[in-house]
C-alpha positions as YAML, in Angstrom:
chain: A
units: angstrom
residues:
- id: 1
  name: THR
  ca: [5.33, 27.28, -11.46]
- id: 2
  name: ASP
  ca: [6.37, 23.63, -11.45]
- id: 3
  name: TYR
  ca: [6.89, 23.51, -7.69]
- id: 4
  name: VAL
  ca: [4.20, 23.68, -4.99]
- id: 5
  name: TYR
  ca: [5.06, 23.46, -1.27]
- id: 6
  name: MET
  ca: [2.32, 23.45, 1.39]
- id: 7
  name: ASP
  ca: [3.45, 23.27, 5.01]
- id: 8
  name: GLY
  ca: [1.00, 23.80, 7.84]
- id: 9
  name: ARG
  ca: [-1.42, 22.54, 10.47]
- id: 10
  name: ALA
  ca: [-5.17, 22.84, 10.07]
- id: 11
  name: ARG
  ca: [-7.98, 21.29, 12.12]
- id: 12
  name: GLY
  ca: [-11.74, 21.59, 12.17]
- id: 13
  name: PHE
  ca: [-12.11, 22.78, 8.57]
- id: 14
  name: GLY
  ca: [-14.41, 21.39, 5.88]
- id: 15
  name: THR
  ca: [-12.91, 20.18, 2.61]
- id: 16
  name: LEU
  ca: [-9.30, 20.25, 1.47]
- id: 17
  name: THR
  ca: [-8.82, 20.57, -2.29]
- id: 18
  name: ILE
  ca: [-5.41, 21.04, -3.86]
- id: 19
  name: GLY
  ca: [-5.36, 21.17, -7.65]
- id: 20
  name: ASN
  ca: [-8.29, 20.50, -9.95]
- id: 21
  name: ASN
  ca: [-10.59, 17.53, -10.48]
- id: 22
  name: THR
  ca: [-7.87, 15.41, -12.12]
- id: 23
  name: ALA
  ca: [-4.08, 15.31, -12.03]
- id: 24
  name: ASN
  ca: [-3.77, 16.14, -15.71]
- id: 25
  name: ASN
  ca: [-6.03, 19.18, -15.32]
- id: 26
  name: SER
  ca: [-3.82, 20.39, -12.46]
- id: 27
  name: ILE
  ca: [-0.51, 20.70, -14.32]
- id: 28
  name: SER
  ca: [0.93, 22.05, -17.51]
- id: 29
  name: THR
  ca: [3.06, 19.75, -19.66]
- id: 30
  name: ASN
  ca: [5.33, 18.66, -16.80]
- id: 31
  name: LYS
  ca: [4.03, 15.32, -15.52]
- id: 32
  name: TYR
  ca: [6.63, 15.40, -12.74]
- id: 33
  name: ARG
  ca: [5.61, 18.78, -11.35]
- id: 34
  name: GLN
  ca: [6.52, 18.50, -7.67]
- id: 35
  name: MET
  ca: [3.84, 19.03, -5.04]
- id: 36
  name: ILE
  ca: [4.75, 18.66, -1.35]
- id: 37
  name: VAL
  ca: [2.00, 18.58, 1.29]
- id: 38
  name: GLN
  ca: [3.52, 18.53, 4.77]
- id: 39
  name: GLY
  ca: [1.90, 18.80, 8.19]
- id: 40
  name: GLU
  ca: [-1.45, 17.94, 9.76]
- id: 41
  name: PHE
  ca: [-4.71, 18.45, 7.90]
- id: 42
  name: TRP
  ca: [-7.74, 17.16, 9.81]
- id: 43
  name: GLY
  ca: [-11.01, 18.26, 8.25]
- id: 44
  name: GLN
  ca: [-14.52, 17.02, 7.62]
- id: 45
  name: GLY
  ca: [-13.81, 15.85, 4.07]
- id: 46
  name: PRO
  ca: [-13.94, 14.83, 1.35]
- id: 47
  name: HIS
  ca: [-10.34, 15.75, 0.50]
- id: 48
  name: GLN
  ca: [-8.60, 15.62, -2.87]
- id: 49
  name: ILE
  ca: [-5.01, 16.35, -3.87]
- id: 50
  name: SER
  ca: [-4.16, 16.42, -7.57]
- id: 51
  name: GLY
  ca: [-0.86, 17.21, -9.22]
- id: 52
  name: GLY
  ca: [2.26, 15.90, -10.93]
- id: 53
  name: SER
  ca: [4.60, 14.16, -8.48]
- id: 54
  name: ILE
  ca: [2.99, 14.28, -5.03]
- id: 55
  name: GLU
  ca: [4.87, 13.95, -1.74]
- id: 56
  name: LEU
  ca: [2.84, 13.56, 1.45]
- id: 57
  name: TYR
  ca: [4.35, 14.09, 4.92]
- id: 58
  name: GLY
  ca: [2.25, 13.82, 8.06]
- id: 59
  name: SER
  ca: [-1.44, 13.07, 8.54]
- id: 60
  name: LEU
  ca: [-4.47, 13.70, 6.35]
- id: 61
  name: VAL
  ca: [-7.81, 12.93, 8.06]
- id: 62
  name: ALA
  ca: [-11.46, 13.06, 6.92]
- id: 63
  name: ARG
  ca: [-13.87, 12.86, 9.87]
- id: 64
  name: VAL
  ca: [-17.30, 12.83, 8.19]
- id: 65
  name: VAL
  ca: [-18.76, 9.35, 7.66]
- id: 66
  name: ASP
  ca: [-18.17, 8.05, 4.12]
- id: 67
  name: ALA
  ca: [-16.09, 11.09, 3.08]
- id: 68
  name: PRO
  ca: [-13.27, 9.84, 0.79]
- id: 69
  name: ILE
  ca: [-9.68, 10.96, 0.41]
- id: 70
  name: THR
  ca: [-8.26, 10.82, -3.12]
- id: 71
  name: VAL
  ca: [-4.71, 11.51, -4.26]
- id: 72
  name: ARG
  ca: [-4.32, 11.74, -8.05]
- id: 73
  name: ALA
  ca: [-0.82, 12.06, -9.51]
- id: 74
  name: ALA
  ca: [0.19, 12.40, -13.13]
- id: 75
  name: SER
  ca: [3.33, 10.43, -12.23]
- id: 76
  name: TRP
  ca: [4.48, 9.53, -8.69]
- id: 77
  name: ILE
  ca: [3.10, 9.39, -5.15]
- id: 78
  name: TRP
  ca: [5.36, 9.34, -2.08]
- id: 79
  name: GLY
  ca: [4.13, 8.89, 1.51]
- id: 80
  name: TYR
  ca: [6.62, 9.70, 4.29]
- id: 81
  name: GLU
  ca: [6.62, 9.65, 8.08]
- id: 82
  name: ARG
  ca: [6.47, 12.94, 9.91]
- id: 83
  name: ASN
  ca: [6.07, 12.40, 13.65]
- id: 84
  name: THR
  ca: [4.23, 15.44, 14.91]
- id: 85
  name: SER
  ca: [3.68, 14.09, 18.46]
- id: 86
  name: HIS
  ca: [0.14, 15.43, 18.74]
- id: 87
  name: GLY
  ca: [-0.84, 12.87, 21.41]
- id: 88
  name: LEU
  ca: [-4.42, 12.36, 20.20]
- id: 89
  name: ALA
  ca: [-6.06, 8.93, 20.02]
- id: 90
  name: ASN
  ca: [-7.17, 7.41, 16.70]
- id: 91
  name: VAL
  ca: [-5.24, 9.88, 14.57]
- id: 92
  name: PRO
  ca: [-2.12, 8.70, 12.75]
- id: 93
  name: TYR
  ca: [1.19, 10.48, 13.18]
- id: 94
  name: SER
  ca: [1.64, 9.93, 9.47]
- id: 95
  name: GLY
  ca: [-0.77, 8.57, 6.90]
- id: 96
  name: ILE
  ca: [-4.32, 8.84, 5.62]
- id: 97
  name: GLN
  ca: [-7.42, 8.15, 7.68]
- id: 98
  name: THR
  ca: [-11.11, 8.25, 6.83]
- id: 99
  name: ASN
  ca: [-14.30, 7.51, 8.74]
- id: 100
  name: LYS
  ca: [-15.45, 4.71, 6.42]
- id: 101
  name: GLY
  ca: [-14.73, 6.71, 3.27]
- id: 102
  name: ASP
  ca: [-12.61, 5.32, 0.45]
- id: 103
  name: ILE
  ca: [-8.88, 5.98, 0.23]
- id: 104
  name: VAL
  ca: [-7.56, 6.15, -3.35]
- id: 105
  name: LEU
  ca: [-3.91, 6.58, -4.35]
- id: 106
  name: TRP
  ca: [-3.95, 7.02, -8.13]
- id: 107
  name: ALA
  ca: [-0.57, 7.23, -9.89]
- id: 108
  name: ASN
  ca: [0.31, 7.70, -13.60]
- id: 109
  name: GLU
  ca: [-3.20, 8.94, -14.18]
- id: 110
  name: GLY
  ca: [-4.63, 8.40, -17.66]
- id: 111
  name: THR
  ca: [-2.33, 7.23, -20.44]
- id: 112
  name: PHE
  ca: [0.98, 8.44, -19.02]
- id: 113
  name: ASN
  ca: [3.39, 5.51, -18.79]
- id: 114
  name: ASP
  ca: [5.53, 6.36, -15.77]
- id: 115
  name: GLY
  ca: [4.44, 6.33, -12.17]
- id: 116
  name: LEU
  ca: [5.27, 4.80, -8.82]
- id: 117
  name: VAL
  ca: [3.93, 4.67, -5.27]
- id: 118
  name: TYR
  ca: [6.41, 4.59, -2.40]
- id: 119
  name: ILE
  ca: [5.03, 4.22, 1.14]
- id: 120
  name: ALA
  ca: [7.73, 4.66, 3.79]
- id: 121
  name: ASP
  ca: [7.78, 3.04, 7.24]
- id: 122
  name: ARG
  ca: [5.23, 4.46, 9.69]
- id: 123
  name: TYR
  ca: [2.98, 5.81, 6.97]
- id: 124
  name: ASN
  ca: [-0.38, 4.09, 7.43]
- id: 125
  name: LEU
  ca: [-3.72, 3.87, 5.64]
- id: 126
  name: ASN
  ca: [-6.91, 3.41, 7.67]
- id: 127
  name: SER
  ca: [-10.48, 3.67, 6.34]
- id: 128
  name: ASP
  ca: [-12.20, 2.58, 9.59]
- id: 129
  name: ASN
  ca: [-11.85, 5.76, 11.67]
- id: 130
  name: GLY
  ca: [-8.51, 4.75, 13.14]
- id: 131
  name: TYR
  ca: [-9.47, 1.31, 14.46]
- id: 132
  name: ASN
  ca: [-6.23, -0.53, 15.28]
- id: 133
  name: PRO
  ca: [-6.18, -4.14, 14.01]
- id: 134
  name: ARG
  ca: [-3.12, -5.03, 16.09]
- id: 135
  name: PHE
  ca: [-2.55, -6.28, 19.64]
- id: 136
  name: GLY
  ca: [-5.76, -7.36, 21.41]
- id: 137
  name: ASN
  ca: [-7.92, -6.29, 18.47]
- id: 138
  name: VAL
  ca: [-6.59, -8.90, 16.06]
- id: 139
  name: ALA
  ca: [-9.56, -11.29, 16.29]
- id: 140
  name: ALA
  ca: [-12.24, -8.58, 16.44]
- id: 141
  name: SER
  ca: [-10.69, -6.72, 13.51]
- id: 142
  name: GLN
  ca: [-11.42, -9.70, 11.27]
- id: 143
  name: THR
  ca: [-15.19, -9.31, 11.65]
- id: 144
  name: ARG
  ca: [-15.64, -5.55, 11.22]
- id: 145
  name: THR
  ca: [-17.75, -4.21, 8.36]
- id: 146
  name: GLY
  ca: [-18.62, -0.89, 6.76]
- id: 147
  name: GLY
  ca: [-15.12, 0.49, 6.25]
- id: 148
  name: GLY
  ca: [-14.07, 2.23, 3.06]
- id: 149
  name: ASP
  ca: [-12.13, 0.66, 0.23]
- id: 150
  name: ILE
  ca: [-8.37, 1.20, -0.04]
- id: 151
  name: ILE
  ca: [-7.11, 1.36, -3.62]
- id: 152
  name: ILE
  ca: [-3.52, 1.81, -4.81]
- id: 153
  name: ALA
  ca: [-3.52, 1.62, -8.59]
- id: 154
  name: GLY
  ca: [-2.94, 3.68, -11.72]
- id: 155
  name: GLY
  ca: [-3.70, 4.34, -15.35]
- id: 156
  name: GLU
  ca: [-7.12, 4.97, -16.79]
- id: 157
  name: ASP
  ca: [-10.62, 4.81, -15.36]
- id: 158
  name: THR
  ca: [-12.06, 2.53, -18.00]
- id: 159
  name: ASN
  ca: [-15.49, 2.07, -16.40]
- id: 160
  name: THR
  ca: [-15.95, 5.73, -15.32]
- id: 161
  name: ASP
  ca: [-16.48, 4.92, -11.64]
- id: 162
  name: GLY
  ca: [-13.94, 7.51, -10.50]
- id: 163
  name: ARG
  ca: [-11.27, 4.93, -9.66]
- id: 164
  name: PRO
  ca: [-8.16, 3.74, -11.49]
- id: 165
  name: ASP
  ca: [-8.61, 0.40, -13.24]
- id: 166
  name: GLY
  ca: [-4.99, -0.19, -14.27]
- id: 167
  name: ALA
  ca: [-1.72, -0.59, -12.43]
- id: 168
  name: VAL
  ca: [0.87, 1.79, -11.08]
- id: 169
  name: LEU
  ca: [3.54, 1.54, -13.81]
- id: 170
  name: ARG
  ca: [7.21, 2.32, -13.22]
- id: 171
  name: ASN
  ca: [8.63, 2.71, -16.72]
- id: 172
  name: GLN
  ca: [11.44, 5.29, -16.67]
- id: 173
  name: GLY
  ca: [14.88, 5.39, -15.07]
- id: 174
  name: ALA
  ca: [15.91, 2.54, -12.77]
- id: 175
  name: SER
  ca: [15.84, 1.15, -9.26]
- id: 176
  name: HIS
  ca: [12.16, 1.43, -8.39]
- id: 177
  name: CYS
  ca: [9.29, -0.96, -7.86]
- id: 178
  name: GLY
  ca: [5.90, -0.07, -9.24]
- id: 179
  name: ILE
  ca: [4.64, -0.01, -5.64]
- id: 180
  name: ARG
  ca: [6.86, -0.29, -2.59]
- id: 181
  name: ILE
  ca: [5.44, -0.60, 0.92]
- id: 182
  name: GLY
  ca: [8.02, -0.07, 3.64]
- id: 183
  name: THR
  ca: [11.50, 1.34, 3.94]
- id: 184
  name: SER
  ca: [12.84, -1.25, 6.38]
- id: 185
  name: ASN
  ca: [11.30, -3.30, 9.21]
- id: 186
  name: GLY
  ca: [9.21, -0.54, 10.80]
- id: 187
  name: GLU
  ca: [5.43, -0.34, 10.97]
- id: 188
  name: ASN
  ca: [3.05, -0.12, 8.05]
- id: 189
  name: THR
  ca: [-0.60, -0.83, 8.82]
- id: 190
  name: PHE
  ca: [-3.25, -0.81, 6.10]
- id: 191
  name: TYR
  ca: [-6.70, -1.50, 7.53]
- id: 192
  name: SER
  ca: [-10.08, -1.17, 5.82]
- id: 193
  name: GLY
  ca: [-12.56, -2.53, 8.41]
- id: 194
  name: GLY
  ca: [-14.78, -4.28, 5.88]
- id: 195
  name: GLY
  ca: [-13.81, -2.39, 2.74]
- id: 196
  name: ASP
  ca: [-11.87, -4.06, -0.04]
- id: 197
  name: ILE
  ca: [-8.12, -3.51, -0.44]
- id: 198
  name: THR
  ca: [-6.80, -3.44, -4.01]
- id: 199
  name: ILE
  ca: [-3.11, -2.96, -4.86]
- id: 200
  name: LYS
  ca: [-1.84, -3.18, -8.47]
- id: 201
  name: GLY
  ca: [1.70, -2.40, -9.61]
- id: 202
  name: LYS
  ca: [4.11, -3.04, -12.49]
- id: 203
  name: THR
  ca: [7.76, -2.22, -13.09]
- id: 204
  name: ASN
  ca: [9.88, -2.01, -16.20]
- id: 205
  name: ASN
  ca: [13.07, -1.54, -14.13]
- id: 206
  name: ALA
  ca: [15.53, -4.45, -14.13]
- id: 207
  name: ASN
  ca: [16.07, -6.29, -10.82]
- id: 208
  name: MET
  ca: [12.98, -4.67, -9.30]
- id: 209
  name: THR
  ca: [9.45, -5.78, -8.40]
- id: 210
  name: GLY
  ca: [5.97, -4.83, -9.55]
- id: 211
  name: VAL
  ca: [4.70, -4.77, -5.96]
- id: 212
  name: CYS
  ca: [7.28, -5.05, -3.18]
- id: 213
  name: ILE
  ca: [6.35, -5.29, 0.51]
- id: 214
  name: VAL
  ca: [9.42, -5.04, 2.71]
- id: 215
  name: GLY
  ca: [9.76, -7.53, 5.57]
- id: 216
  name: GLY
  ca: [8.64, -6.61, 9.05]
- id: 217
  name: TYR
  ca: [10.39, -6.97, 12.38]
- id: 218
  name: TYR
  ca: [12.69, -9.94, 12.81]
- id: 219
  name: GLY
  ca: [14.80, -11.73, 15.41]
- id: 220
  name: THR
  ca: [14.59, -14.85, 17.52]
- id: 221
  name: ASN
  ca: [11.82, -13.49, 19.77]
- id: 222
  name: LEU
  ca: [10.02, -11.07, 17.47]
- id: 223
  name: SER
  ca: [7.52, -11.50, 14.68]
- id: 224
  name: ASN
  ca: [5.14, -9.15, 12.97]
- id: 225
  name: VAL
  ca: [2.40, -11.78, 12.77]
- id: 226
  name: TYR
  ca: [1.66, -11.99, 16.50]
- id: 227
  name: THR
  ca: [-0.47, -9.71, 18.65]
- id: 228
  name: GLY
  ca: [2.41, -8.41, 20.74]
- id: 229
  name: ASP
  ca: [4.32, -6.82, 17.88]
- id: 230
  name: SER
  ca: [4.24, -3.06, 17.47]
- id: 231
  name: SER
  ca: [6.19, -3.01, 14.23]
- id: 232
  name: GLY
  ca: [6.15, -4.91, 10.98]
- id: 233
  name: LYS
  ca: [3.73, -4.92, 8.08]
- id: 234
  name: VAL
  ca: [0.01, -5.62, 8.41]
- id: 235
  name: ILE
  ca: [-2.55, -5.49, 5.60]
- id: 236
  name: ALA
  ca: [-5.97, -6.39, 6.97]
- id: 237
  name: SER
  ca: [-9.48, -5.87, 5.62]
- id: 238
  name: GLY
  ca: [-12.00, -7.06, 8.19]
- id: 239
  name: ARG
  ca: [-14.86, -8.58, 6.17]
- id: 240
  name: GLY
  ca: [-13.49, -7.07, 2.96]
- id: 241
  name: ARG
  ca: [-11.43, -8.76, 0.25]
- id: 242
  name: ILE
  ca: [-7.73, -8.24, -0.49]
- id: 243
  name: ILE
  ca: [-6.38, -8.31, -4.05]
- id: 244
  name: ILE
  ca: [-2.69, -7.64, -4.69]
- id: 245
  name: GLU
  ca: [-1.34, -7.94, -8.23]
- id: 246
  name: GLY
  ca: [2.23, -7.30, -9.34]
- id: 247
  name: GLU
  ca: [4.01, -7.68, -12.67]
- id: 248
  name: GLY
  ca: [7.66, -7.51, -13.69]
- id: 249
  name: LEU
  ca: [8.34, -6.37, -17.26]
- id: 250
  name: ALA
  ca: [12.17, -6.29, -17.27]
- id: 251
  name: THR
  ca: [15.26, -8.46, -16.79]
- id: 252
  name: ASN
  ca: [15.39, -10.19, -13.39]
- id: 253
  name: SER
  ca: [12.15, -8.54, -12.32]
- id: 254
  name: ILE
  ca: [9.62, -10.12, -9.97]
- id: 255
  name: GLY
  ca: [5.87, -9.65, -10.04]
- id: 256
  name: LEU
  ca: [4.91, -9.66, -6.34]
- id: 257
  name: ALA
  ca: [7.32, -10.04, -3.42]
- id: 258
  name: LEU
  ca: [6.47, -10.22, 0.28]
- id: 259
  name: GLY
  ca: [9.04, -10.02, 3.05]
- id: 260
  name: GLU
  ca: [11.74, -8.35, 0.96]
- id: 261
  name: ASN
  ca: [15.08, -6.92, 2.13]
- id: 262
  name: THR
  ca: [14.87, -8.15, 5.76]
- id: 263
  name: TYR
  ca: [14.33, -11.44, 7.55]
- id: 264
  name: GLY
  ca: [10.87, -10.30, 8.61]
- id: 265
  name: GLY
  ca: [7.51, -11.25, 7.18]
- id: 266
  name: VAL
  ca: [4.23, -9.64, 6.18]
- id: 267
  name: SER
  ca: [0.82, -10.31, 7.74]
- id: 268
  name: ILE
  ca: [-2.09, -10.28, 5.29]
- id: 269
  name: ARG
  ca: [-5.49, -11.23, 6.65]
- id: 270
  name: SER
  ca: [-9.13, -11.10, 5.63]
- id: 271
  name: GLY
  ca: [-12.35, -12.28, 7.29]
- id: 272
  name: TYR
  ca: [-14.34, -12.10, 4.04]
- id: 273
  name: ASN
  ca: [-17.37, -14.39, 3.73]
- id: 274
  name: ALA
  ca: [-17.69, -15.55, 0.14]
- id: 275
  name: THR
  ca: [-21.04, -15.42, -1.65]
- id: 276
  name: ALA
  ca: [-19.86, -17.84, -4.34]
- id: 277
  name: THR
  ca: [-16.41, -19.19, -5.23]
- id: 278
  name: GLU
  ca: [-14.48, -15.89, -5.00]
- id: 279
  name: SER
  ca: [-11.40, -15.84, -2.83]
- id: 280
  name: ALA
  ca: [-11.00, -13.63, 0.21]
- id: 281
  name: ILE
  ca: [-7.34, -13.03, -0.64]
- id: 282
  name: VAL
  ca: [-5.79, -13.03, -4.13]
- id: 283
  name: LEU
  ca: [-2.02, -12.69, -4.47]
- id: 284
  name: LEU
  ca: [-0.99, -12.64, -8.13]
- id: 285
  name: GLY
  ca: [2.50, -12.29, -9.52]
- id: 286
  name: LYS
  ca: [3.62, -12.30, -13.14]
- id: 287
  name: THR
  ca: [7.00, -11.74, -14.78]
- id: 288
  name: VAL
  ca: [8.58, -11.98, -18.22]
- id: 289
  name: SER
  ca: [11.96, -12.76, -16.65]
- id: 290
  name: THR
  ca: [13.49, -16.01, -15.39]
- id: 291
  name: TRP
  ca: [12.94, -14.98, -11.77]
- id: 292
  name: PRO
  ca: [9.98, -15.94, -9.53]
- id: 293
  name: ALA
  ca: [6.62, -14.37, -10.26]
- id: 294
  name: LEU
  ca: [5.48, -14.53, -6.62]
- id: 295
  name: ARG
  ca: [8.08, -14.71, -3.84]
- id: 296
  name: PHE
  ca: [7.60, -15.09, -0.10]
- id: 297
  name: GLY
  ca: [10.78, -14.06, 1.66]
- id: 298
  name: PHE
  ca: [13.95, -12.51, 0.37]
- id: 299
  name: TYR
  ca: [16.13, -14.79, 2.52]
- id: 300
  name: ALA
  ca: [15.86, -18.54, 2.94]
- id: 301
  name: HIS
  ca: [13.91, -19.39, 6.07]
- id: 302
  name: ASP
  ca: [15.97, -19.97, 9.22]
- id: 303
  name: HIS
  ca: [15.57, -19.47, 12.97]
- id: 304
  name: TYR
  ca: [16.18, -15.74, 12.64]
- id: 305
  name: GLY
  ca: [13.50, -15.34, 10.02]
- id: 306
  name: HIS
  ca: [9.76, -15.02, 10.51]
- id: 307
  name: ASP
  ca: [7.29, -16.19, 7.93]
- id: 308
  name: SER
  ca: [4.76, -14.10, 6.15]
- id: 309
  name: LEU
  ca: [1.33, -15.14, 7.38]
- id: 310
  name: ILE
  ca: [-1.62, -15.17, 4.97]
- id: 311
  name: GLN
  ca: [-4.94, -15.77, 6.74]
- id: 312
  name: ALA
  ca: [-8.51, -16.08, 5.46]
- id: 313
  name: THR
  ca: [-10.68, -16.48, 8.55]
- id: 314
  name: GLY
  ca: [-14.11, -16.19, 6.91]
- id: 315
  name: THR
  ca: [-15.64, -18.53, 4.33]
- id: 316
  name: GLY
  ca: [-13.58, -17.16, 1.44]
- id: 317
  name: GLY
  ca: [-10.37, -18.92, 0.46]
- id: 318
  name: ILE
  ca: [-6.91, -17.86, -0.71]
- id: 319
  name: SER
  ca: [-5.63, -17.77, -4.31]
- id: 320
  name: LEU
  ca: [-1.88, -17.72, -4.92]
- id: 321
  name: ILE
  ca: [-1.06, -17.26, -8.61]
- id: 322
  name: GLY
  ca: [2.40, -17.16, -10.18]
- id: 323
  name: ASP
  ca: [3.16, -16.85, -13.89]
- id: 324
  name: ASN
  ca: [6.71, -16.85, -15.29]
- id: 325
  name: PRO
  ca: [8.19, -18.32, -18.50]
- id: 326
  name: ALA
  ca: [8.54, -22.08, -18.83]
- id: 327
  name: SER
  ca: [12.29, -21.56, -19.33]
- id: 328
  name: ALA
  ca: [12.67, -19.64, -16.06]
- id: 329
  name: SER
  ca: [15.44, -20.51, -13.62]
- id: 330
  name: TRP
  ca: [13.09, -20.20, -10.65]
- id: 331
  name: TYR
  ca: [9.71, -21.64, -9.75]
- id: 332
  name: SER
  ca: [6.80, -19.35, -10.44]
- id: 333
  name: ILE
  ca: [6.03, -19.26, -6.69]
- id: 334
  name: GLU
  ca: [8.90, -19.38, -4.19]
- id: 335
  name: PHE
  ca: [8.11, -20.15, -0.54]
- id: 336
  name: ASN
  ca: [11.19, -19.01, 1.34]
- id: 337
  name: GLY
  ca: [9.04, -18.38, 4.37]
- id: 338
  name: ALA
  ca: [5.23, -18.39, 4.43]
- id: 339
  name: SER
  ca: [2.37, -19.77, 6.49]
- id: 340
  name: ILE
  ca: [-1.02, -20.03, 4.81]
- id: 341
  name: LEU
  ca: [-4.31, -20.45, 6.71]
- id: 342
  name: SER
  ca: [-7.75, -20.76, 5.13]
- id: 343
  name: ARG
  ca: [-10.53, -21.84, 7.48]
...
């Protein structure tokens, strides 16, 4: 069949394996074979889900230290909120959580040229056993170590380390980013607790973005970059590095955009201590179009808007890289609303 639907609740089990060792070994010729995994699956780990187009609803948890969770799709990966109201601490209502194991979302596996990753509001990724980097934990979260890596990427594994080395590539149809984080201004929290966070996306759809992070909460008294905010977008790595790369391959496409579609911003922070000249945070945007390669803020900054906040609190710095044609109508980097801090 080209349709797999798994709906259930399981706790206290060992390993969850759906499909075979790779996405391409788990399907026939249909790269878009639909696989839906819905519910709560809290086991010891490691867990692996492999298939065509994979839709995840609810929570997937690996409790054993260093046990990874890997999702390998021949084409697309979708992560959606499903509030199950279980009432347990340190377990997400929706999302993926490990106890210091790696989290890998691998789209358009191999040489297939069409994938995407869409992460809806309130779908979170945490590789530090559920540690919350918000509220009163903001400062302490910057110094944590030992968490697993979080990788959202695609294509081939060119160095045979079991991870994708290319980008998520949206190449067919229209109206999709390579990677989109957020539906609107609700919560998305990606936290690695000392692991590295790597996000790489491209789009060949006109008027879209290689990597798009939707703006967080907004309003005259609200901001997603302060400790009192329960919504908005936070990507934080503890002592790990953060690398986000986006590329636009079509007309009016943007490489990397932060704070899109709302007046809200995005909080990206790392406490990485550099061993040489490497940056703690790298934000890289590239486009072939006349639009910006790297854009902070969809709307011009005003008193209703809240800036994106990029913070490197260790000894590593911040690299902001934009590359668009010399004939472009826009600057390669557009600061419609951004605050940058490197200590």
